[in-house]
């Protein structure tokens, strides 16, 4: 009786430790994972608040935008924006944030001050500090833009 019991126990052990046979799929390897939905790029700045009342730190204290977009300024701004494309694109996050929709997240004064005074903004402005952390401590380089160039780039941003 002991022998039968031992044989059954050994048989059960071998059966439970045996290799699991899987059916082969004709198409080859298959993996079943659930895909997580990603948030749209513009909304992906989780740690950075949207604040249209913050004017930033720099020479621009007040800026009134015309109701109509100035096409000449847009053309100049698009050309001047070429200085920025190493770190920024319109739709894709690179070293810095994607700029599509920036005028819906930041005040015109803040945008201008960030272009004209990035060093001062990174030292004193809470949103600039949050962006600095969000983008792996990548410093925005001062491109030496004039107010006119920065204003043209801002007008270009209004079209994005």
PDB file of C-alpha atoms in Angstrom:
ATOM      1  CA  UNK A   1       0.000   0.000   0.000  1.00  0.00           C
ATOM      2  CA  UNK A   2       2.872   2.328   0.829  1.00  0.00           C
ATOM      3  CA  UNK A   3       4.377   1.638  -2.568  1.00  0.00           C
ATOM      4  CA  UNK A   4       1.153   2.542  -4.376  1.00  0.00           C
ATOM      5  CA  UNK A   5       0.799   5.720  -2.348  1.00  0.00           C
ATOM      6  CA  UNK A   6       4.435   6.671  -3.097  1.00  0.00           C
ATOM      7  CA  UNK A   7       3.969   5.983  -6.799  1.00  0.00           C
ATOM      8  CA  UNK A   8       0.856   8.144  -6.884  1.00  0.00           C
ATOM      9  CA  UNK A   9       2.646  10.956  -5.007  1.00  0.00           C
ATOM     10  CA  UNK A  10       5.647  10.798  -7.355  1.00  0.00           C
ATOM     11  CA  UNK A  11       3.318  10.688 -10.373  1.00  0.00           C
ATOM     12  CA  UNK A  12       1.365  13.720  -9.114  1.00  0.00           C
ATOM     13  CA  UNK A  13       4.615  15.585  -8.450  1.00  0.00           C
ATOM     14  CA  UNK A  14       5.929  14.839 -11.923  1.00  0.00           C
ATOM     15  CA  UNK A  15       2.625  15.809 -13.499  1.00  0.00           C
ATOM     16  CA  UNK A  16       2.455  19.139 -11.645  1.00  0.00           C
ATOM     17  CA  UNK A  17       6.064  20.061 -12.428  1.00  0.00           C
ATOM     18  CA  UNK A  18       5.867  19.045 -16.041  1.00  0.00           C
ATOM     19  CA  UNK A  19       6.297  21.470 -18.889  1.00  0.00           C
ATOM     20  CA  UNK A  20       3.214  23.398 -19.846  1.00  0.00           C
ATOM     21  CA  UNK A  21       2.401  22.928 -23.487  1.00  0.00           C
ATOM     22  CA  UNK A  22       1.019  25.929 -25.323  1.00  0.00           C
ATOM     23  CA  UNK A  23      -0.755  25.973 -28.605  1.00  0.00           C
ATOM     24  CA  UNK A  24       1.325  27.550 -31.310  1.00  0.00           C
ATOM     25  CA  UNK A  25      -0.231  30.471 -33.079  1.00  0.00           C
ATOM     26  CA  UNK A  26       0.172  30.530 -36.811  1.00  0.00           C
ATOM     27  CA  UNK A  27       1.189  34.199 -36.786  1.00  0.00           C
ATOM     28  CA  UNK A  28       4.008  33.617 -34.288  1.00  0.00           C
ATOM     29  CA  UNK A  29       4.622  35.360 -30.984  1.00  0.00           C
ATOM     30  CA  UNK A  30       1.664  36.900 -29.213  1.00  0.00           C
ATOM     31  CA  UNK A  31       1.665  39.040 -26.109  1.00  0.00           C
ATOM     32  CA  UNK A  32      -1.454  40.169 -24.331  1.00  0.00           C
ATOM     33  CA  UNK A  33      -0.942  43.392 -22.373  1.00  0.00           C
ATOM     34  CA  UNK A  34      -3.416  46.136 -21.808  1.00  0.00           C
ATOM     35  CA  UNK A  35      -2.393  49.411 -23.388  1.00  0.00           C
ATOM     36  CA  UNK A  36      -2.685  52.522 -21.271  1.00  0.00           C
ATOM     37  CA  UNK A  37      -4.143  55.577 -22.929  1.00  0.00           C
ATOM     38  CA  UNK A  38      -1.744  58.527 -23.017  1.00  0.00           C
ATOM     39  CA  UNK A  39      -2.875  62.042 -22.284  1.00  0.00           C
ATOM     40  CA  UNK A  40      -2.585  64.563 -25.126  1.00  0.00           C
ATOM     41  CA  UNK A  41       0.847  66.214 -25.239  1.00  0.00           C
ATOM     42  CA  UNK A  42      -0.380  69.662 -24.251  1.00  0.00           C
ATOM     43  CA  UNK A  43      -2.000  68.295 -21.087  1.00  0.00           C
ATOM     44  CA  UNK A  44       0.977  66.219 -20.066  1.00  0.00           C
ATOM     45  CA  UNK A  45       2.612  68.888 -17.935  1.00  0.00           C
ATOM     46  CA  UNK A  46       1.226  67.343 -14.747  1.00  0.00           C
ATOM     47  CA  UNK A  47       3.404  69.256 -12.304  1.00  0.00           C
ATOM     48  CA  UNK A  48       3.111  72.607 -14.091  1.00  0.00           C
ATOM     49  CA  UNK A  49       0.033  74.716 -13.401  1.00  0.00           C
ATOM     50  CA  UNK A  50      -1.824  76.717 -16.024  1.00  0.00           C
ATOM     51  CA  UNK A  51      -1.760  80.333 -14.824  1.00  0.00           C
ATOM     52  CA  UNK A  52      -2.901  83.094 -17.130  1.00  0.00           C
ATOM     53  CA  UNK A  53      -2.514  85.771 -14.423  1.00  0.00           C
ATOM     54  CA  UNK A  54       1.248  85.254 -13.961  1.00  0.00           C
ATOM     55  CA  UNK A  55       3.128  87.867 -15.996  1.00  0.00           C
ATOM     56  CA  UNK A  56       6.579  86.503 -15.207  1.00  0.00           C
ATOM     57  CA  UNK A  57       9.776  88.365 -14.381  1.00  0.00           C
ATOM     58  CA  UNK A  58      11.311  90.684 -16.931  1.00  0.00           C
ATOM     59  CA  UNK A  59      10.878  93.824 -18.976  1.00  0.00           C
ATOM     60  CA  UNK A  60       7.298  93.145 -20.155  1.00  0.00           C
ATOM     61  CA  UNK A  61       4.831  94.353 -17.524  1.00  0.00           C
ATOM     62  CA  UNK A  62       1.748  94.694 -19.713  1.00  0.00           C
ATOM     63  CA  UNK A  63       0.936  93.602 -23.247  1.00  0.00           C
ATOM     64  CA  UNK A  64      -2.324  94.081 -25.101  1.00  0.00           C
ATOM     65  CA  UNK A  65      -2.845  91.864 -28.111  1.00  0.00           C
ATOM     66  CA  UNK A  66      -4.926  92.978 -31.076  1.00  0.00           C
ATOM     67  CA  UNK A  67      -8.010  90.963 -31.909  1.00  0.00           C
ATOM     68  CA  UNK A  68      -6.657  90.203 -35.368  1.00  0.00           C
ATOM     69  CA  UNK A  69      -3.426  88.343 -35.975  1.00  0.00           C
ATOM     70  CA  UNK A  70      -0.798  90.350 -37.848  1.00  0.00           C
ATOM     71  CA  UNK A  71       0.331  88.210 -40.807  1.00  0.00           C
ATOM     72  CA  UNK A  72       3.573  90.168 -41.311  1.00  0.00           C
ATOM     73  CA  UNK A  73       4.547  89.633 -37.681  1.00  0.00           C
ATOM     74  CA  UNK A  74       3.650  85.944 -37.957  1.00  0.00           C
ATOM     75  CA  UNK A  75       6.006  85.542 -40.937  1.00  0.00           C
ATOM     76  CA  UNK A  76       8.830  87.296 -39.055  1.00  0.00           C
ATOM     77  CA  UNK A  77       8.082  85.275 -35.927  1.00  0.00           C
ATOM     78  CA  UNK A  78       8.118  81.975 -37.791  1.00  0.00           C
ATOM     79  CA  UNK A  79      11.524  82.876 -39.218  1.00  0.00           C
ATOM     80  CA  UNK A  80      12.862  84.029 -35.824  1.00  0.00           C
ATOM     81  CA  UNK A  81      11.524  80.805 -34.251  1.00  0.00           C
ATOM     82  CA  UNK A  82      14.267  78.938 -36.146  1.00  0.00           C
ATOM     83  CA  UNK A  83      16.562  79.892 -33.242  1.00  0.00           C
ATOM     84  CA  UNK A  84      14.320  77.839 -30.970  1.00  0.00           C
ATOM     85  CA  UNK A  85      13.869  74.587 -32.934  1.00  0.00           C
ATOM     86  CA  UNK A  86      16.817  72.843 -31.318  1.00  0.00           C
ATOM     87  CA  UNK A  87      14.727  72.545 -28.144  1.00  0.00           C
ATOM     88  CA  UNK A  88      11.109  73.240 -29.152  1.00  0.00           C
ATOM     89  CA  UNK A  89       8.686  72.039 -31.800  1.00  0.00           C
ATOM     90  CA  UNK A  90       5.071  72.909 -32.377  1.00  0.00           C
ATOM     91  CA  UNK A  91       3.523  69.511 -31.545  1.00  0.00           C
ATOM     92  CA  UNK A  92       6.186  67.346 -29.930  1.00  0.00           C
ATOM     93  CA  UNK A  93       7.860  67.558 -26.563  1.00  0.00           C
ATOM     94  CA  UNK A  94      11.637  67.741 -26.981  1.00  0.00           C
ATOM     95  CA  UNK A  95      14.159  69.279 -24.599  1.00  0.00           C
ATOM     96  CA  UNK A  96      11.511  71.932 -23.942  1.00  0.00           C
ATOM     97  CA  UNK A  97       7.727  71.870 -24.149  1.00  0.00           C
ATOM     98  CA  UNK A  98       5.723  71.696 -27.352  1.00  0.00           C
ATOM     99  CA  UNK A  99       4.489  75.199 -28.100  1.00  0.00           C
ATOM    100  CA  UNK A 100       1.091  74.462 -29.587  1.00  0.00           C
ATOM    101  CA  UNK A 101      -1.471  75.928 -27.199  1.00  0.00           C
ATOM    102  CA  UNK A 102       1.074  77.880 -25.159  1.00  0.00           C
ATOM    103  CA  UNK A 103      -1.088  81.003 -25.431  1.00  0.00           C
ATOM    104  CA  UNK A 104      -3.853  79.065 -23.678  1.00  0.00           C
ATOM    105  CA  UNK A 105      -1.548  78.096 -20.794  1.00  0.00           C
ATOM    106  CA  UNK A 106       0.504  81.286 -20.285  1.00  0.00           C
ATOM    107  CA  UNK A 107      -0.119  85.012 -20.396  1.00  0.00           C
ATOM    108  CA  UNK A 108       1.428  86.977 -23.292  1.00  0.00           C
ATOM    109  CA  UNK A 109       3.648  88.843 -20.803  1.00  0.00           C
ATOM    110  CA  UNK A 110       4.907  85.565 -19.329  1.00  0.00           C
ATOM    111  CA  UNK A 111       5.754  84.179 -22.784  1.00  0.00           C
ATOM    112  CA  UNK A 112       7.595  87.369 -23.756  1.00  0.00           C
ATOM    113  CA  UNK A 113       9.498  87.510 -20.449  1.00  0.00           C
ATOM    114  CA  UNK A 114      10.506  83.842 -20.797  1.00  0.00           C
ATOM    115  CA  UNK A 115      11.972  84.581 -24.233  1.00  0.00           C
ATOM    116  CA  UNK A 116      13.675  87.823 -23.167  1.00  0.00           C
ATOM    117  CA  UNK A 117      14.749  86.939 -19.617  1.00  0.00           C
ATOM    118  CA  UNK A 118      15.031  83.154 -19.202  1.00  0.00           C
ATOM    119  CA  UNK A 119      17.729  83.418 -16.510  1.00  0.00           C
ATOM    120  CA  UNK A 120      15.662  85.742 -14.315  1.00  0.00           C
ATOM    121  CA  UNK A 121      12.537  83.679 -14.890  1.00  0.00           C
ATOM    122  CA  UNK A 122      14.280  80.452 -13.817  1.00  0.00           C
ATOM    123  CA  UNK A 123      15.501  82.146 -10.638  1.00  0.00           C
ATOM    124  CA  UNK A 124      12.243  83.823  -9.587  1.00  0.00           C
ATOM    125  CA  UNK A 125       9.165  82.579 -11.451  1.00  0.00           C
ATOM    126  CA  UNK A 126       7.346  79.535  -9.982  1.00  0.00           C
ATOM    127  CA  UNK A 127       6.049  78.304 -13.352  1.00  0.00           C
ATOM    128  CA  UNK A 128       9.488  78.584 -14.974  1.00  0.00           C
ATOM    129  CA  UNK A 129      10.937  76.635 -12.017  1.00  0.00           C
ATOM    130  CA  UNK A 130       8.274  73.939 -12.393  1.00  0.00           C
ATOM    131  CA  UNK A 131       8.966  73.667 -16.136  1.00  0.00           C
ATOM    132  CA  UNK A 132      12.690  73.422 -15.387  1.00  0.00           C
ATOM    133  CA  UNK A 133      12.016  70.398 -13.155  1.00  0.00           C
ATOM    134  CA  UNK A 134       9.477  68.904 -15.568  1.00  0.00           C
ATOM    135  CA  UNK A 135      12.026  69.038 -18.405  1.00  0.00           C
ATOM    136  CA  UNK A 136      14.919  67.363 -16.568  1.00  0.00           C
ATOM    137  CA  UNK A 137      16.612  70.587 -15.436  1.00  0.00           C
ATOM    138  CA  UNK A 138      17.212  71.711 -19.004  1.00  0.00           C
ATOM    139  CA  UNK A 139      18.019  75.425 -19.016  1.00  0.00           C
ATOM    140  CA  UNK A 140      16.421  77.656 -21.589  1.00  0.00           C
ATOM    141  CA  UNK A 141      19.276  79.480 -23.261  1.00  0.00           C
ATOM    142  CA  UNK A 142      19.039  83.228 -23.689  1.00  0.00           C
ATOM    143  CA  UNK A 143      18.941  83.687 -27.457  1.00  0.00           C
ATOM    144  CA  UNK A 144      19.505  87.448 -27.227  1.00  0.00           C
ATOM    145  CA  UNK A 145      16.165  88.234 -28.859  1.00  0.00           C
ATOM    146  CA  UNK A 146      15.057  91.825 -29.222  1.00  0.00           C
ATOM    147  CA  UNK A 147      11.600  92.771 -27.953  1.00  0.00           C
ATOM    148  CA  UNK A 148      10.496  93.061 -31.583  1.00  0.00           C
ATOM    149  CA  UNK A 149      11.686  89.517 -32.389  1.00  0.00           C
ATOM    150  CA  UNK A 150      10.072  88.121 -29.245  1.00  0.00           C
ATOM    151  CA  UNK A 151       6.817  89.910 -30.045  1.00  0.00           C
ATOM    152  CA  UNK A 152       6.873  88.442 -33.588  1.00  0.00           C
ATOM    153  CA  UNK A 153       7.448  84.948 -32.197  1.00  0.00           C
ATOM    154  CA  UNK A 154       4.555  85.508 -29.786  1.00  0.00           C
ATOM    155  CA  UNK A 155       2.348  86.483 -32.743  1.00  0.00           C
ATOM    156  CA  UNK A 156       3.424  83.247 -34.477  1.00  0.00           C
ATOM    157  CA  UNK A 157       2.481  81.293 -31.331  1.00  0.00           C
ATOM    158  CA  UNK A 158      -1.014  82.765 -31.563  1.00  0.00           C
ATOM    159  CA  UNK A 159      -1.478  80.872 -34.851  1.00  0.00           C
ATOM    160  CA  UNK A 160      -0.540  77.468 -33.408  1.00  0.00           C
TER     161      UNK A 160
END
